[in-house]
Short mmCIF file of C-alpha atoms in Angstrom, two decimals:
data_model
loop_
_atom_site.label_atom_id
_atom_site.label_comp_id
_atom_site.label_asym_id
_atom_site.label_seq_id
_atom_site.Cartn_x
_atom_site.Cartn_y
_atom_site.Cartn_z
CA MET A 1 38.83 114.05 156.74
CA ILE A 2 42.44 114.48 157.84
CA LYS A 3 43.27 115.99 154.46
CA ALA A 4 40.46 118.52 154.81
CA ILE A 5 41.60 119.53 158.31
CA THR A 6 45.19 119.84 157.07
CA LEU A 7 44.06 122.00 154.16
CA ILE A 8 42.06 124.31 156.43
CA ALA A 9 45.00 124.57 158.83
CA VAL A 10 47.33 125.48 155.97
CA VAL A 11 44.90 128.14 154.72
CA PHE A 12 44.70 129.66 158.21
CA LEU A 13 48.46 129.63 158.60
CA VAL A 14 48.94 131.30 155.24
CA GLY A 15 46.43 133.94 156.28
CA CYS A 16 48.30 134.58 159.51
CA SER A 17 51.65 134.84 157.81
CA SER A 18 50.59 137.39 155.23
CA VAL A 19 52.29 140.76 155.55
CA PRO A 20 49.96 143.44 156.91
CA GLN A 21 49.37 146.35 154.56
CA SER A 22 50.99 149.46 155.88
CA THR A 23 49.94 152.96 155.05
CA LYS A 24 52.65 154.85 153.25
CA ILE A 25 53.59 157.93 155.14
CA GLY A 26 54.93 160.90 153.26
CA SER A 27 58.70 161.18 153.53
CA ASN A 28 58.66 164.95 153.89
CA GLN A 29 58.68 166.37 157.36
CA TYR A 30 55.51 168.28 158.00
CA CYS A 31 56.20 170.27 161.15
CA TYR A 32 59.35 172.00 162.34
CA THR A 33 60.09 173.10 165.88
CA SER A 34 62.44 175.89 166.81
CA GLN A 35 63.23 176.90 170.35
CA THR A 36 65.01 179.99 171.65
CA VAL A 37 66.39 179.94 175.18
CA GLN A 38 67.70 183.16 176.72
CA THR A 39 69.30 183.79 180.06
CA VAL A 40 69.28 187.19 181.72
CA ASN A 41 72.11 187.92 184.20
CA LYS A 42 72.69 184.16 184.42
CA GLU A 43 69.65 183.91 186.64
CA SER A 44 66.31 184.06 184.92
CA VAL A 45 65.73 181.87 181.92
CA THR A 46 63.17 182.56 179.23
CA SER A 47 62.37 180.30 176.35
CA THR A 48 60.20 180.55 173.28
CA THR A 49 59.12 177.54 171.28
CA THR A 50 57.71 177.89 167.79
CA VAL A 51 56.14 175.02 165.91
CA LYS A 52 55.63 175.69 162.22
CA CYS A 53 53.62 173.27 160.14
CA SER A 54 53.16 173.68 156.41
CA ASP A 55 52.18 171.39 153.57
CA ASP A 56 53.01 174.02 150.99
CA PRO A 57 55.43 172.19 148.65
CA VAL A 58 57.07 175.42 147.61
CA GLU A 59 58.08 176.19 151.20
CA GLN A 60 59.69 172.76 151.46
CA TYR A 61 62.19 173.26 148.65
CA VAL A 62 65.69 172.81 149.93
CA PRO A 63 67.17 175.85 148.08
CA ALA A 64 64.68 178.07 149.84
CA LYS A 65 65.27 176.40 153.19
CA MET A 66 69.02 176.71 152.80
CA GLY A 67 68.65 180.38 152.09
CA ILE A 68 70.32 180.20 148.68
CA ALA A 69 67.12 180.98 146.82
CA LYS A 70 63.93 182.92 147.20
CA ASP A 71 60.71 183.37 145.28
CA CYS A 72 60.04 179.69 144.58
CA THR A 73 57.13 179.10 142.25
CA GLU A 74 55.47 176.38 140.24
CA SER A 75 55.42 176.64 136.48
CA TYR A 76 54.12 174.51 133.63
CA ILE A 77 55.73 173.79 130.28
CA THR A 78 54.56 171.83 127.26
CA MET A 79 57.10 169.81 125.31
CA ASN A 80 57.25 167.22 122.59
CA LEU A 81 59.07 164.08 123.68
CA GLY A 82 59.25 161.27 121.17
CA GLY A 83 56.27 162.60 119.26
CA GLN A 84 54.12 162.81 122.36
CA THR A 85 52.87 166.01 123.92
CA VAL A 86 53.96 166.16 127.55
CA ARG A 87 52.83 168.81 130.00
CA GLU A 88 55.24 169.02 132.93
CA LYS A 89 55.16 170.86 136.20
CA LEU A 90 58.33 172.70 137.17
CA HIS A 91 59.49 174.01 140.50
CA VAL A 92 61.63 177.07 139.98
CA CYS A 93 63.47 179.16 142.56
CA LYS A 94 65.20 182.47 141.92
CA LYS A 95 68.60 182.54 143.59
CA HIS A 96 69.98 185.67 145.18
CA ASN A 97 72.40 186.21 142.27
CA GLY A 98 69.43 186.35 139.88
CA THR A 99 69.91 182.87 138.42
CA PHE A 100 66.86 180.67 138.17
CA THR A 101 67.30 177.13 139.43
CA VAL A 102 64.93 174.40 138.33
CA VAL A 103 64.34 172.12 141.28
CA ASP A 104 63.88 168.42 140.75
CA SER A 105 61.27 167.48 143.32
CA ASN A 106 62.72 163.96 143.64
CA THR A 107 66.24 165.15 144.27
CA PHE A 108 65.93 168.17 146.45
CA ARG A 109 62.97 167.65 148.69
CA MET B 1 80.53 146.31 89.06
CA PHE B 2 77.30 145.72 91.02
CA ALA B 3 79.22 145.71 94.30
CA ARG B 4 80.94 148.97 93.37
CA ASN B 5 77.58 150.61 92.53
CA THR B 6 76.09 149.43 95.80
CA MET B 7 79.05 150.80 97.74
CA ALA B 8 78.76 154.14 95.95
CA ARG B 9 75.04 154.36 96.73
CA LEU B 10 75.67 153.50 100.37
CA LEU B 11 78.36 156.16 100.61
CA LEU B 12 76.09 158.76 99.00
CA SER B 13 73.20 157.88 101.32
CA THR B 14 75.48 158.17 104.34
CA LEU B 15 76.73 161.56 103.20
CA ILE B 16 73.19 162.83 102.62
CA LEU B 17 72.03 161.54 106.01
CA SER B 18 75.04 163.09 107.76
CA ALA B 19 74.43 166.41 106.07
CA SER B 20 70.78 166.45 107.02
CA ALA B 21 71.61 165.46 110.60
CA ALA B 22 74.01 168.39 110.92
CA HIS B 23 71.18 170.86 110.29
CA ALA B 24 68.53 168.88 112.15
CA VAL B 25 65.67 170.79 113.68
CA THR B 26 64.18 168.93 116.63
CA THR B 27 61.91 169.54 119.56
CA VAL B 28 64.71 168.54 121.95
CA PRO B 29 67.88 170.62 122.42
CA LEU B 30 71.06 168.97 121.21
CA SER B 31 72.78 169.68 124.52
CA ALA B 32 70.37 167.31 126.27
CA THR B 33 71.23 164.30 124.15
CA ALA B 34 74.77 164.81 122.85
CA GLY B 35 76.46 164.57 126.25
CA VAL B 36 79.55 166.18 127.69
CA ARG B 37 82.30 164.58 125.62
CA ASN B 38 83.54 166.08 122.38
CA ASP B 39 87.09 164.75 122.42
CA TYR B 40 86.38 161.95 119.98
CA ILE B 41 89.29 160.62 117.96
CA GLU B 42 89.40 159.75 114.29
CA THR B 43 87.93 156.30 113.76
CA SER B 44 90.88 154.85 111.93
CA SER B 45 90.90 151.59 113.82
CA ILE B 46 88.68 149.31 115.85
CA PHE B 47 90.40 150.53 119.01
CA ALA B 48 89.57 154.13 118.14
CA LEU B 49 85.98 153.17 117.40
CA LEU B 50 85.63 151.37 120.74
CA THR B 51 87.23 154.33 122.54
CA ASN B 52 84.68 156.66 120.97
CA VAL B 53 81.83 154.34 121.90
CA TYR B 54 83.06 154.32 125.51
CA LYS B 55 83.36 158.13 125.55
CA GLN B 56 79.87 158.47 124.13
CA ALA B 57 78.42 156.07 126.70
CA SER B 58 80.22 157.57 129.69
CA GLY B 59 79.48 161.15 128.70
CA THR B 60 75.77 160.86 128.04
CA LEU B 61 73.33 162.18 130.62
CA SER B 62 70.88 159.77 132.17
CA SER B 63 67.31 159.92 130.91
CA GLU B 64 66.14 161.77 134.03
CA ASP B 65 68.94 164.32 133.69
CA GLN B 66 68.16 164.75 129.99
CA LYS B 67 64.54 165.45 130.87
CA GLN B 68 65.56 167.93 133.55
CA HIS B 69 67.82 169.72 131.06
CA ILE B 70 65.07 169.84 128.43
CA LYS B 71 62.65 171.26 130.99
CA THR B 72 65.17 173.90 132.06
CA VAL B 73 65.92 174.94 128.47
CA ILE B 74 62.23 175.19 127.55
CA PHE B 75 61.45 177.09 130.76
CA ALA B 76 64.27 179.54 130.02
CA ALA B 77 63.28 180.02 126.38
CA SER B 78 59.64 180.55 127.34
CA ASN B 79 59.97 182.76 130.40
CA LEU B 80 63.33 184.43 130.85
CA GLU B 81 64.51 187.76 129.60
CA THR B 82 67.61 188.09 127.45
CA GLY B 83 70.70 187.79 129.64
CA SER B 84 69.07 185.62 132.28
CA VAL B 85 70.40 182.24 133.33
CA ALA B 86 68.60 179.07 134.42
CA GLU B 87 70.24 175.97 135.79
CA TRP B 88 69.64 172.53 137.25
CA THR B 89 71.81 170.26 139.33
CA ASN B 90 71.68 166.62 140.32
CA PRO B 91 74.26 165.87 143.04
CA ALA B 92 73.37 162.18 143.00
CA ASN B 93 74.72 161.82 139.46
CA ALA B 94 77.30 164.63 139.70
CA THR B 95 75.53 166.33 136.79
CA ALA B 96 74.33 169.84 136.08
CA GLY B 97 73.13 172.00 133.23
CA ARG B 98 72.86 175.70 132.50
CA VAL B 99 71.24 177.84 129.86
CA LYS B 100 71.70 181.53 129.16
CA ILE B 101 69.46 183.53 126.85
CA VAL B 102 71.87 185.47 124.67
CA MET B 103 69.66 187.23 122.16
CA THR B 104 66.17 187.29 120.73
CA LYS B 105 65.25 188.04 117.14
CA PRO B 106 61.96 188.08 115.26
CA VAL B 107 61.43 185.68 112.38
CA GLN B 108 58.51 185.30 110.03
CA GLY B 109 55.51 184.33 112.13
CA GLY B 110 57.41 184.05 115.38
CA TYR B 111 60.75 184.57 117.04
CA CYS B 112 64.02 182.82 117.75
CA ARG B 113 66.24 182.95 120.82
CA MET B 114 69.95 182.22 120.87
CA LEU B 115 70.99 180.09 123.82
CA PHE B 116 74.35 179.30 125.36
CA THR B 117 73.78 175.91 126.93
CA GLN B 118 76.12 173.90 129.07
CA VAL B 119 76.00 170.36 130.42
CA GLU B 120 78.26 168.94 133.09
CA LYS B 121 78.99 165.41 134.25
CA ASP B 122 81.75 164.35 136.65
CA ASN B 123 83.38 167.80 136.32
CA VAL B 124 83.52 167.51 132.51
CA ILE B 125 81.75 170.49 130.94
CA ARG B 126 80.64 170.95 127.35
CA ASP B 127 79.32 174.17 125.88
CA TYR B 128 76.77 174.49 123.09
CA THR B 129 75.30 177.32 121.10
CA GLU B 130 71.73 176.59 120.08
CA TRP B 131 68.74 178.35 118.62
CA ALA B 132 65.24 177.94 119.98
CA CYS B 133 62.45 179.06 117.67
CA LYS B 134 58.72 179.31 118.06
CA THR B 135 56.03 180.43 115.68
CA MET B 136 52.65 181.81 116.66
CA ASP B 137 50.77 178.72 115.50
CA SER B 138 53.23 176.22 116.97
CA LYS B 139 52.77 174.63 120.38
CA PHE B 140 56.39 173.54 120.79
CA TRP B 141 59.83 175.08 120.64
CA THR B 142 62.09 173.78 117.90
CA PHE B 143 65.84 173.62 118.37
CA SER B 144 68.71 173.79 115.94
CA GLU B 145 72.41 174.56 115.98
CA ARG B 146 72.07 177.41 113.46
#
């Protein structure tokens, strides 16, 4: 009887100590806030707040955000790696000097 | 006599394999796999051999960088006009790669594009000249040095 009670107690304790499953939240920031504050004659103050939310992955590329590239697009290529056909998605931005930069989504976003 | 024949056959096989490797046509550009080092020394001693092995290991791009370079080269060959440049960078590994389309010429059943490719690792840069060819009935680009 004591063994059974001990066993049940252990099972309960194990249940309590288990790590709760957490929902993985995307690492990319979704919304951005920008605020403009202006003073007129050092007296009246006006402010404008803009909240921009976008889940468009192209808009979240760092080269575009930094202003060093424009016209970011997604492209697909097919290649043969080790005898296997691989279809890959590319993120490509055209820089202001005309050079195309292939963005690694893991590195730059 | 047997040992001498075996040695001669081995030497011949090595020469044939080396010759065929020099003109290899693959679906992966050489610049992606050959790395940034080309200052290898003559393997006249074990020390020289080990030095070359170290240079090869330290100058090779990681697998993710190799894949990024391959993707950039194939994108450029498939989409860019002659004279255009495509590049990739990976600040985490201090690596980068560039490809410039130099010329395009028709070949039987398809066309070939001459590429100036460049790979960089830890500020060491190596330049390559490669050909990318594609025929109408082929799904993939093939790459060669000539």
